[in-house]
Amino acid sequence: MIAAIMAFATGTSRGTFAVCMPTALSLAFDRTNNQVTPLVVACFAAVAGGVFGDHCSLLSDTTVLFSAGAAADHIDHVKTQLPYALVCAAAASYYFLIKKPNARTLRGRFTKRAAQTAQHSR
């Protein structure tokens, strides 16, 4: 939530990550013996919030550039993008708050994805 507000106010998700993530991730991994736990999942949620805030912000460089590139009114561009961002935010909120991913499910997904990538690269 804080990352979303910070990204919305500043208009940058990468700036939000640069400020928040070094501290948050080092604390998360230090306190969990380098394991994927709910604390690390909370860091993933912060990243999702930062991207959402950046996408909805009127100040965001990408929003300004895309509206200028499309020769569209800036406010109209934001209004058309807002429903997509809200749907993604609702899906992420459902996943993080209702479904509550745990270390076992995340580790399984990461391991499965790594195995699939290794097979395709051969």
Tab-separated table of N, CA, C and O in Angstrom:
chain	number	residue	atom	x	y	z
A	1	MET	N	0.816	-1.182	0.000
A	1	MET	CA	0.000	0.000	0.000
A	1	MET	C	0.867	1.256	0.000
A	1	MET	O	0.617	2.179	-0.736
A	2	ILE	N	1.896	1.256	0.843
A	2	ILE	CA	2.777	2.416	0.907
A	2	ILE	C	3.528	2.586	-0.406
A	2	ILE	O	3.708	3.702	-0.880
A	3	ALA	N	3.943	1.478	-1.005
A	3	ALA	CA	4.659	1.556	-2.279
A	3	ALA	C	3.752	2.118	-3.366
A	3	ALA	O	4.201	2.905	-4.200
A	4	ALA	N	2.479	1.730	-3.372
A	4	ALA	CA	1.543	2.253	-4.373
A	4	ALA	C	1.346	3.752	-4.203
A	4	ALA	O	1.336	4.508	-5.189
A	5	ILE	N	1.208	4.198	-2.981
A	5	ILE	CA	1.024	5.632	-2.728
A	5	ILE	C	2.279	6.405	-3.096
A	5	ILE	O	2.210	7.473	-3.721
A	6	MET	N	3.420	5.865	-2.736
A	6	MET	CA	4.690	6.522	-3.056
A	6	MET	C	4.894	6.616	-4.569
A	6	MET	O	5.284	7.659	-5.090
A	7	ALA	N	4.610	5.535	-5.272
A	7	ALA	CA	4.769	5.535	-6.727
A	7	ALA	C	3.752	6.459	-7.387
A	7	ALA	O	4.073	7.142	-8.361
A	8	PHE	N	2.535	6.505	-6.865
A	8	PHE	CA	1.515	7.392	-7.431
A	8	PHE	C	1.918	8.849	-7.239
A	8	PHE	O	1.760	9.667	-8.145
A	9	ALA	N	2.434	9.188	-6.076
A	9	ALA	CA	2.796	10.575	-5.785
A	9	ALA	C	4.024	11.025	-6.561
A	9	ALA	O	4.101	12.181	-6.982
A	10	THR	N	4.977	10.124	-6.751
A	10	THR	CA	6.208	10.517	-7.433
A	10	THR	C	6.168	10.246	-8.929
A	10	THR	O	6.932	10.836	-9.676
A	11	GLY	N	5.308	9.327	-9.351
A	11	GLY	CA	5.203	9.016	-10.770
A	11	GLY	C	6.257	8.050	-11.261
A	11	GLY	O	6.505	7.959	-12.461
A	12	THR	N	6.896	7.335	-10.367
A	12	THR	CA	7.922	6.383	-10.795
A	12	THR	C	7.884	5.120	-9.949
A	12	THR	O	7.885	5.190	-8.729
A	13	SER	N	7.829	3.994	-10.625
A	13	SER	CA	7.894	2.732	-9.886
A	13	SER	C	9.347	2.362	-9.621
A	13	SER	O	9.685	1.858	-8.554
A	14	ARG	N	10.212	2.648	-10.546
A	14	ARG	CA	11.617	2.293	-10.360
A	14	ARG	C	12.256	3.103	-9.234
A	14	ARG	O	13.089	2.603	-8.498
A	15	GLY	N	11.867	4.343	-9.104
A	15	GLY	CA	12.350	5.149	-7.986
A	15	GLY	C	11.856	4.605	-6.660
A	15	GLY	O	12.583	4.579	-5.667
A	16	THR	N	10.610	4.130	-6.654
A	16	THR	CA	10.057	3.514	-5.453
A	16	THR	C	10.817	2.246	-5.108
A	16	THR	O	11.156	2.003	-3.947
A	17	PHE	N	11.116	1.432	-6.115
A	17	PHE	CA	11.891	0.215	-5.875
A	17	PHE	C	13.286	0.562	-5.354
A	17	PHE	O	13.806	-0.099	-4.464
A	18	ALA	N	13.901	1.589	-5.931
A	18	ALA	CA	15.246	1.976	-5.523
A	18	ALA	C	15.284	2.420	-4.065
A	18	ALA	O	16.259	2.181	-3.364
A	19	VAL	N	14.205	3.035	-3.607
A	19	VAL	CA	14.157	3.496	-2.225
A	19	VAL	C	13.790	2.358	-1.277
A	19	VAL	O	14.401	2.187	-0.221
A	20	CYS	N	12.792	1.559	-1.642
A	20	CYS	CA	12.233	0.560	-0.722
A	20	CYS	C	12.905	-0.809	-0.768
A	20	CYS	O	13.093	-1.440	0.265
A	21	MET	N	13.226	-1.287	-1.933
A	21	MET	CA	13.607	-2.690	-2.068
A	21	MET	C	14.943	-3.090	-1.450
A	21	MET	O	15.037	-4.177	-0.883
A	22	PRO	N	16.002	-2.288	-1.534
A	22	PRO	CA	17.247	-2.758	-0.914
A	22	PRO	C	17.086	-3.080	0.571
A	22	PRO	O	17.549	-4.113	1.047
A	23	THR	N	16.396	-2.224	1.263
A	23	THR	CA	16.181	-2.467	2.691
A	23	THR	C	15.196	-3.598	2.915
A	23	THR	O	15.446	-4.505	3.720
A	24	ALA	N	14.091	-3.575	2.196
A	24	ALA	CA	13.041	-4.578	2.425
A	24	ALA	C	13.523	-5.994	2.090
A	24	ALA	O	13.302	-6.927	2.867
A	25	LEU	N	14.190	-6.163	0.968
A	25	LEU	CA	14.631	-7.503	0.586
A	25	LEU	C	15.764	-8.027	1.473
A	25	LEU	O	15.777	-9.200	1.829
A	26	SER	N	16.688	-7.155	1.826
A	26	SER	CA	17.764	-7.631	2.702
A	26	SER	C	17.219	-8.028	4.066
A	26	SER	O	17.625	-9.053	4.627
A	27	LEU	N	16.274	-7.265	4.604
A	27	LEU	CA	15.648	-7.651	5.870
A	27	LEU	C	14.871	-8.957	5.725
A	27	LEU	O	14.937	-9.825	6.593
A	28	ALA	N	14.145	-9.077	4.615
A	28	ALA	CA	13.337	-10.280	4.412
A	28	ALA	C	14.200	-11.535	4.347
A	28	ALA	O	13.915	-12.529	5.006
A	29	PHE	N	15.265	-11.501	3.566
A	29	PHE	CA	16.096	-12.694	3.424
A	29	PHE	C	16.961	-12.952	4.656
A	29	PHE	O	17.213	-14.094	5.003
A	30	ASP	N	17.426	-11.900	5.328
A	30	ASP	CA	18.230	-12.096	6.538
A	30	ASP	C	17.420	-12.744	7.653
A	30	ASP	O	17.909	-13.583	8.390
A	31	ARG	N	16.179	-12.355	7.783
A	31	ARG	CA	15.353	-12.873	8.874
A	31	ARG	C	14.746	-14.237	8.574
A	31	ARG	O	14.143	-14.845	9.438
A	32	THR	N	14.884	-14.705	7.342
A	32	THR	CA	14.250	-15.975	6.980
A	32	THR	C	15.248	-17.020	6.499
A	32	THR	O	14.849	-17.998	5.881
A	33	ASN	N	16.543	-16.819	6.746
A	33	ASN	CA	17.562	-17.770	6.303
A	33	ASN	C	17.525	-18.003	4.792
A	33	ASN	O	17.613	-19.131	4.324
A	34	ASN	N	17.347	-16.957	4.032
A	34	ASN	CA	17.316	-17.001	2.571
A	34	ASN	C	16.228	-17.924	2.018
A	34	ASN	O	16.411	-18.572	0.993
A	35	GLN	N	15.100	-18.003	2.685
A	35	GLN	CA	13.970	-18.819	2.247
A	35	GLN	C	12.838	-17.914	1.758
A	35	GLN	O	12.729	-16.767	2.166
A	36	VAL	N	12.005	-18.447	0.877
A	36	VAL	CA	10.826	-17.723	0.427
A	36	VAL	C	9.742	-17.922	1.482
A	36	VAL	O	9.259	-19.020	1.698
A	37	THR	N	9.394	-16.859	2.158
A	37	THR	CA	8.414	-16.895	3.243
A	37	THR	C	7.397	-15.788	3.039
A	37	THR	O	7.516	-14.994	2.101
A	38	PRO	N	6.409	-15.687	3.932
A	38	PRO	CA	5.443	-14.586	3.805
A	38	PRO	C	6.085	-13.203	3.819
A	38	PRO	O	5.576	-12.278	3.199
A	39	LEU	N	7.216	-13.056	4.472
A	39	LEU	CA	7.907	-11.767	4.475
A	39	LEU	C	8.407	-11.416	3.077
A	39	LEU	O	8.303	-10.272	2.626
A	40	VAL	N	8.917	-12.413	2.369
A	40	VAL	CA	9.375	-12.192	1.004
A	40	VAL	C	8.171	-11.953	0.080
A	40	VAL	O	8.229	-11.120	-0.827
A	41	VAL	N	7.080	-12.645	0.332
A	41	VAL	CA	5.856	-12.424	-0.439
A	41	VAL	C	5.379	-10.985	-0.258
A	41	VAL	O	4.892	-10.358	-1.200
A	42	ALA	N	5.547	-10.445	0.936
A	42	ALA	CA	5.177	-9.044	1.174
A	42	ALA	C	6.021	-8.101	0.314
A	42	ALA	O	5.520	-7.080	-0.166
A	43	CYS	N	7.273	-8.455	0.097
A	43	CYS	CA	8.117	-7.646	-0.794
A	43	CYS	C	7.607	-7.713	-2.235
A	43	CYS	O	7.610	-6.719	-2.960
A	44	PHE	N	7.152	-8.902	-2.642
A	44	PHE	CA	6.557	-9.030	-3.979
A	44	PHE	C	5.308	-8.154	-4.094
A	44	PHE	O	5.058	-7.540	-5.129
A	45	ALA	N	4.535	-8.092	-3.026
A	45	ALA	CA	3.341	-7.247	-3.022
A	45	ALA	C	3.721	-5.771	-3.119
A	45	ALA	O	3.021	-4.986	-3.770
A	46	ALA	N	4.827	-5.390	-2.508
A	46	ALA	CA	5.291	-4.001	-2.601
A	46	ALA	C	5.670	-3.652	-4.039
A	46	ALA	O	5.401	-2.546	-4.512
A	47	VAL	N	6.275	-4.597	-4.740
A	47	VAL	CA	6.613	-4.375	-6.144
A	47	VAL	C	5.339	-4.190	-6.972
A	47	VAL	O	5.244	-3.292	-7.807
A	48	ALA	N	4.348	-5.042	-6.727
A	48	ALA	CA	3.071	-4.919	-7.448
A	48	ALA	C	2.418	-3.572	-7.167
A	48	ALA	O	1.885	-2.918	-8.074
A	49	GLY	N	2.462	-3.120	-5.929
A	49	GLY	CA	1.898	-1.819	-5.579
A	49	GLY	C	2.635	-0.676	-6.243
A	49	GLY	O	2.021	0.305	-6.687
A	50	GLY	N	3.959	-0.789	-6.341
A	50	GLY	CA	4.731	0.254	-7.000
A	50	GLY	C	4.399	0.381	-8.476
A	50	GLY	O	4.261	1.479	-9.007
A	51	VAL	N	4.236	-0.746	-9.134
A	51	VAL	CA	3.883	-0.724	-10.559
A	51	VAL	C	2.474	-0.155	-10.748
A	51	VAL	O	2.237	0.641	-11.656
A	52	PHE	N	1.549	-0.540	-9.877
A	52	PHE	CA	0.189	-0.009	-9.968
A	52	PHE	C	0.186	1.504	-9.779
A	52	PHE	O	-0.452	2.230	-10.545
A	53	GLY	N	0.881	1.989	-8.764
A	53	GLY	CA	0.922	3.430	-8.510
A	53	GLY	C	1.524	4.198	-9.662
A	53	GLY	O	1.054	5.276	-10.038
A	54	ASP	N	2.572	3.650	-10.253
A	54	ASP	CA	3.210	4.287	-11.399
A	54	ASP	C	2.266	4.326	-12.593
A	54	ASP	O	2.169	5.325	-13.290
A	55	HIS	N	1.550	3.247	-12.822
A	55	HIS	CA	0.673	3.175	-13.984
A	55	HIS	C	-0.513	4.139	-13.883
A	55	HIS	O	-0.987	4.642	-14.896
A	56	CYS	N	-0.981	4.404	-12.673
A	56	CYS	CA	-2.146	5.270	-12.484
A	56	CYS	C	-1.784	6.736	-12.274
A	56	CYS	O	-2.666	7.585	-12.239
A	57	SER	N	-0.520	7.039	-12.124
A	57	SER	CA	-0.092	8.390	-11.796
A	57	SER	C	-0.142	9.307	-13.014
A	57	SER	O	0.263	8.936	-14.110
A	58	LEU	N	-0.599	10.525	-12.782
A	58	LEU	CA	-0.595	11.528	-13.847
A	58	LEU	C	0.812	12.043	-14.116
A	58	LEU	O	1.088	12.580	-15.185
A	59	LEU	N	1.695	11.882	-13.159
A	59	LEU	CA	3.058	12.393	-13.274
A	59	LEU	C	4.026	11.410	-13.898
A	59	LEU	O	5.171	11.752	-14.162
A	60	SER	N	3.603	10.191	-14.097
A	60	SER	CA	4.505	9.143	-14.567
A	60	SER	C	5.066	9.476	-15.938
A	60	SER	O	4.352	9.903	-16.845
A	61	ASP	N	6.373	9.251	-16.081
A	61	ASP	CA	7.010	9.533	-17.363
A	61	ASP	C	6.452	8.653	-18.473
A	61	ASP	O	6.251	9.110	-19.595
A	62	THR	N	6.172	7.389	-18.171
A	62	THR	CA	5.632	6.515	-19.211
A	62	THR	C	4.232	6.938	-19.625
A	62	THR	O	3.894	6.885	-20.813
A	63	THR	N	3.426	7.378	-18.679
A	63	THR	CA	2.073	7.838	-19.008
A	63	THR	C	2.140	9.077	-19.890
A	63	THR	O	1.411	9.179	-20.891
A	64	VAL	N	3.001	10.009	-19.544
A	64	VAL	CA	3.147	11.239	-20.335
A	64	VAL	C	3.652	10.916	-21.737
A	64	VAL	O	3.124	11.418	-22.735
A	65	LEU	N	4.666	10.047	-21.831
A	65	LEU	CA	5.227	9.719	-23.140
A	65	LEU	C	4.252	8.945	-24.014
A	65	LEU	O	4.166	9.181	-25.225
A	66	PHE	N	3.508	8.005	-23.404
A	66	PHE	CA	2.551	7.247	-24.203
A	66	PHE	C	1.412	8.126	-24.709
A	66	PHE	O	0.965	7.986	-25.845
A	67	SER	N	0.920	9.039	-23.874
A	67	SER	CA	-0.154	9.913	-24.336
A	67	SER	C	0.352	10.864	-25.416
A	67	SER	O	-0.355	11.158	-26.377
A	68	ALA	N	1.591	11.331	-25.283
A	68	ALA	CA	2.155	12.201	-26.316
A	68	ALA	C	2.406	11.414	-27.602
A	68	ALA	O	2.146	11.905	-28.705
A	69	GLY	N	2.891	10.186	-27.460
A	69	GLY	CA	3.158	9.358	-28.636
A	69	GLY	C	1.904	8.986	-29.389
A	69	GLY	O	1.919	8.829	-30.607
A	70	ALA	N	0.803	8.840	-28.674
A	70	ALA	CA	-0.469	8.503	-29.312
A	70	ALA	C	-1.235	9.744	-29.749
A	70	ALA	O	-2.334	9.631	-30.288
A	71	ALA	N	-0.657	10.926	-29.505
A	71	ALA	CA	-1.302	12.202	-29.821
A	71	ALA	C	-2.687	12.283	-29.187
A	71	ALA	O	-3.648	12.740	-29.794
A	72	ALA	N	-2.771	11.817	-27.943
A	72	ALA	CA	-4.034	11.830	-27.207
A	72	ALA	C	-3.918	12.808	-26.047
A	72	ALA	O	-2.822	13.138	-25.587
A	73	ASP	N	-5.069	13.257	-25.584
A	73	ASP	CA	-5.094	14.111	-24.404
A	73	ASP	C	-4.588	13.296	-23.212
A	73	ASP	O	-4.955	12.131	-23.032
A	74	HIS	N	-3.755	13.927	-22.404
A	74	HIS	CA	-3.113	13.211	-21.297
A	74	HIS	C	-4.138	12.655	-20.301
A	74	HIS	O	-4.066	11.488	-19.899
A	75	ILE	N	-5.096	13.442	-19.924
A	75	ILE	CA	-6.114	13.007	-18.949
A	75	ILE	C	-6.976	11.897	-19.546
A	75	ILE	O	-7.317	10.927	-18.860
A	76	ASP	N	-7.318	12.002	-20.821
A	76	ASP	CA	-8.091	10.938	-21.468
A	76	ASP	C	-7.315	9.623	-21.491
A	76	ASP	O	-7.894	8.547	-21.297
A	77	HIS	N	-6.011	9.712	-21.730
A	77	HIS	CA	-5.193	8.504	-21.729
A	77	HIS	C	-5.201	7.844	-20.344
A	77	HIS	O	-5.333	6.626	-20.235
A	78	VAL	N	-5.065	8.640	-19.307
A	78	VAL	CA	-5.084	8.096	-17.945
A	78	VAL	C	-6.437	7.452	-17.653
A	78	VAL	O	-6.506	6.367	-17.074
A	79	LYS	N	-7.509	8.103	-18.069
A	79	LYS	CA	-8.854	7.553	-17.830
A	79	LYS	C	-9.062	6.225	-18.561
A	79	LYS	O	-9.745	5.339	-18.057
A	80	THR	N	-8.483	6.069	-19.737
A	80	THR	CA	-8.656	4.809	-20.465
A	80	THR	C	-7.795	3.697	-19.875
A	80	THR	O	-8.151	2.527	-19.973
A	81	GLN	N	-6.664	4.038	-19.276
A	81	GLN	CA	-5.780	3.026	-18.702
A	81	GLN	C	-6.184	2.609	-17.297
A	81	GLN	O	-5.839	1.524	-16.842
A	82	LEU	N	-6.927	3.456	-16.599
A	82	LEU	CA	-7.297	3.192	-15.212
A	82	LEU	C	-8.094	1.904	-15.016
A	82	LEU	O	-7.798	1.147	-14.088
A	83	PRO	N	-9.085	1.585	-15.866
A	83	PRO	CA	-9.808	0.315	-15.669
A	83	PRO	C	-8.902	-0.913	-15.749
A	83	PRO	O	-9.052	-1.851	-14.961
A	84	TYR	N	-7.938	-0.913	-16.666
A	84	TYR	CA	-7.021	-2.048	-16.779
A	84	TYR	C	-6.164	-2.184	-15.520
A	84	TYR	O	-5.947	-3.278	-15.008
A	85	ALA	N	-5.665	-1.050	-15.037
A	85	ALA	CA	-4.836	-1.073	-13.834
A	85	ALA	C	-5.643	-1.519	-12.618
A	85	ALA	O	-5.141	-2.261	-11.770
A	86	LEU	N	-6.893	-1.097	-12.525
A	86	LEU	CA	-7.724	-1.478	-11.380
A	86	LEU	C	-8.060	-2.967	-11.408
A	86	LEU	O	-8.121	-3.608	-10.355
A	87	VAL	N	-8.277	-3.527	-12.585
A	87	VAL	CA	-8.536	-4.970	-12.691
A	87	VAL	C	-7.303	-5.749	-12.240
A	87	VAL	O	-7.402	-6.711	-11.473
A	88	CYS	N	-6.130	-5.324	-12.691
A	88	CYS	CA	-4.894	-6.003	-12.274
A	88	CYS	C	-4.654	-5.831	-10.778
A	88	CYS	O	-4.207	-6.765	-10.103
A	89	ALA	N	-4.950	-4.653	-10.233
A	89	ALA	CA	-4.779	-4.431	-8.795
A	89	ALA	C	-5.744	-5.299	-7.995
A	89	ALA	O	-5.382	-5.838	-6.945
A	90	ALA	N	-6.960	-5.458	-8.499
A	90	ALA	CA	-7.925	-6.318	-7.811
A	90	ALA	C	-7.465	-7.774	-7.834
A	90	ALA	O	-7.567	-8.478	-6.819
A	91	ALA	N	-6.941	-8.222	-8.968
A	91	ALA	CA	-6.447	-9.598	-9.055
A	91	ALA	C	-5.253	-9.813	-8.123
A	91	ALA	O	-5.174	-10.831	-7.424
A	92	ALA	N	-4.336	-8.853	-8.084
A	92	ALA	CA	-3.178	-8.971	-7.190
A	92	ALA	C	-3.614	-8.917	-5.733
A	92	ALA	O	-3.100	-9.664	-4.895
A	93	SER	N	-4.572	-8.060	-5.413
A	93	SER	CA	-5.074	-7.975	-4.036
A	93	SER	C	-5.730	-9.280	-3.621
A	93	SER	O	-5.528	-9.758	-2.506
A	94	TYR	N	-6.511	-9.861	-4.527
A	94	TYR	CA	-7.128	-11.161	-4.233
A	94	TYR	C	-6.050	-12.202	-3.964
A	94	TYR	O	-6.131	-12.958	-2.994
A	95	TYR	N	-5.033	-12.218	-4.802
A	95	TYR	CA	-3.982	-13.219	-4.649
A	95	TYR	C	-3.225	-13.042	-3.339
A	95	TYR	O	-2.999	-13.999	-2.610
A	96	PHE	N	-2.837	-11.809	-3.024
A	96	PHE	CA	-2.028	-11.579	-1.829
A	96	PHE	C	-2.840	-11.586	-0.538
A	96	PHE	O	-2.327	-11.982	0.506
A	97	LEU	N	-4.100	-11.139	-0.578
A	97	LEU	CA	-4.880	-11.028	0.657
A	97	LEU	C	-5.805	-12.210	0.913
A	97	LEU	O	-5.977	-12.636	2.052
A	98	ILE	N	-6.418	-12.753	-0.136
A	98	ILE	CA	-7.391	-13.833	0.044
A	98	ILE	C	-6.722	-15.198	-0.110
A	98	ILE	O	-6.842	-16.073	0.732
A	99	LYS	N	-6.027	-15.394	-1.212
A	99	LYS	CA	-5.422	-16.691	-1.485
A	99	LYS	C	-4.188	-16.948	-0.625
A	99	LYS	O	-3.847	-18.086	-0.349
A	100	LYS	N	-3.511	-15.891	-0.210
A	100	LYS	CA	-2.354	-15.947	0.682
A	100	LYS	C	-1.321	-16.987	0.247
A	100	LYS	O	-1.269	-18.089	0.781
A	101	PRO	N	-0.501	-16.611	-0.730
A	101	PRO	CA	0.523	-17.559	-1.176
A	101	PRO	C	1.490	-17.866	-0.043
A	101	PRO	O	1.797	-17.010	0.782
A	102	ASN	N	1.954	-19.085	0.013
A	102	ASN	CA	2.924	-19.450	1.044
A	102	ASN	C	4.226	-19.881	0.386
A	102	ASN	O	4.338	-19.969	-0.830
A	103	ALA	N	5.196	-20.154	1.210
A	103	ALA	CA	6.524	-20.490	0.692
A	103	ALA	C	6.500	-21.752	-0.160
A	103	ALA	O	7.175	-21.843	-1.177
A	104	ARG	N	5.701	-22.739	0.235
A	104	ARG	CA	5.669	-24.008	-0.492
A	104	ARG	C	5.136	-23.813	-1.910
A	104	ARG	O	5.711	-24.304	-2.870
A	105	THR	N	4.040	-23.075	-2.072
A	105	THR	CA	3.469	-22.887	-3.410
A	105	THR	C	4.384	-22.040	-4.277
A	105	THR	O	4.545	-22.312	-5.458
A	106	LEU	N	4.988	-21.002	-3.712
A	106	LEU	CA	5.887	-20.172	-4.506
A	106	LEU	C	7.140	-20.931	-4.905
A	106	LEU	O	7.587	-20.843	-6.037
A	107	ARG	N	7.716	-21.695	-3.999
A	107	ARG	CA	8.916	-22.451	-4.308
A	107	ARG	C	8.618	-23.463	-5.409
A	107	ARG	O	9.418	-23.660	-6.311
A	108	GLY	N	7.455	-24.095	-5.346
A	108	GLY	CA	7.075	-25.051	-6.376
A	108	GLY	C	6.932	-24.400	-7.739
A	108	GLY	O	7.364	-24.937	-8.747
A	109	ARG	N	6.357	-23.210	-7.775
A	109	ARG	CA	6.199	-22.512	-9.049
A	109	ARG	C	7.543	-22.086	-9.613
A	109	ARG	O	7.790	-22.197	-10.809
A	110	PHE	N	8.436	-21.567	-8.754
A	110	PHE	CA	9.746	-21.141	-9.225
A	110	PHE	C	10.553	-22.330	-9.725
A	110	PHE	O	11.223	-22.258	-10.746
A	111	THR	N	10.496	-23.455	-9.009
A	111	THR	CA	11.237	-24.650	-9.400
A	111	THR	C	10.701	-25.205	-10.710
A	111	THR	O	11.461	-25.588	-11.598
A	112	LYS	N	9.380	-25.248	-10.844
A	112	LYS	CA	8.758	-25.751	-12.071
A	112	LYS	C	9.148	-24.869	-13.256
A	112	LYS	O	9.488	-25.354	-14.324
A	113	ARG	N	9.110	-23.545	-13.073
A	113	ARG	CA	9.463	-22.618	-14.147
A	113	ARG	C	10.928	-22.782	-14.532
A	113	ARG	O	11.277	-22.771	-15.704
A	114	ALA	N	11.812	-22.945	-13.553
A	114	ALA	CA	13.232	-23.124	-13.838
A	114	ALA	C	13.473	-24.416	-14.613
A	114	ALA	O	14.277	-24.461	-15.552
A	115	ALA	N	12.744	-25.488	-14.249
A	115	ALA	CA	12.895	-26.748	-14.959
A	115	ALA	C	12.410	-26.637	-16.409
A	115	ALA	O	13.038	-27.161	-17.329
A	116	GLN	N	11.298	-25.922	-16.609
A	116	GLN	CA	10.787	-25.725	-17.966
A	116	GLN	C	11.758	-24.904	-18.808
A	116	GLN	O	11.993	-25.209	-19.974
A	117	THR	N	12.348	-23.885	-18.220
A	117	THR	CA	13.309	-23.058	-18.936
A	117	THR	C	14.543	-23.868	-19.296
A	117	THR	O	15.081	-23.735	-20.405
A	118	ALA	N	14.995	-24.715	-18.388
A	118	ALA	CA	16.171	-25.550	-18.662
A	118	ALA	C	15.898	-26.526	-19.798
A	118	ALA	O	16.759	-26.774	-20.646
A	119	GLN	N	14.683	-27.096	-19.851
A	119	GLN	CA	14.346	-28.039	-20.928
A	119	GLN	C	14.293	-27.337	-22.275
A	119	GLN	O	14.717	-27.879	-23.283
A	120	HIS	N	13.740	-26.112	-22.311
A	120	HIS	CA	13.622	-25.395	-23.572
A	120	HIS	C	14.967	-24.917	-24.090
A	120	HIS	O	15.132	-24.717	-25.289
A	121	SER	N	15.920	-24.714	-23.193
A	121	SER	CA	17.219	-24.199	-23.638
A	121	SER	C	18.097	-25.302	-24.217
A	121	SER	O	19.094	-25.025	-24.857
A	122	ARG	N	17.732	-26.566	-24.009
A	122	ARG	CA	18.560	-27.688	-24.528
A	122	ARG	C	18.320	-27.889	-25.964
A	122	ARG	O	17.837	-27.814	-26.823
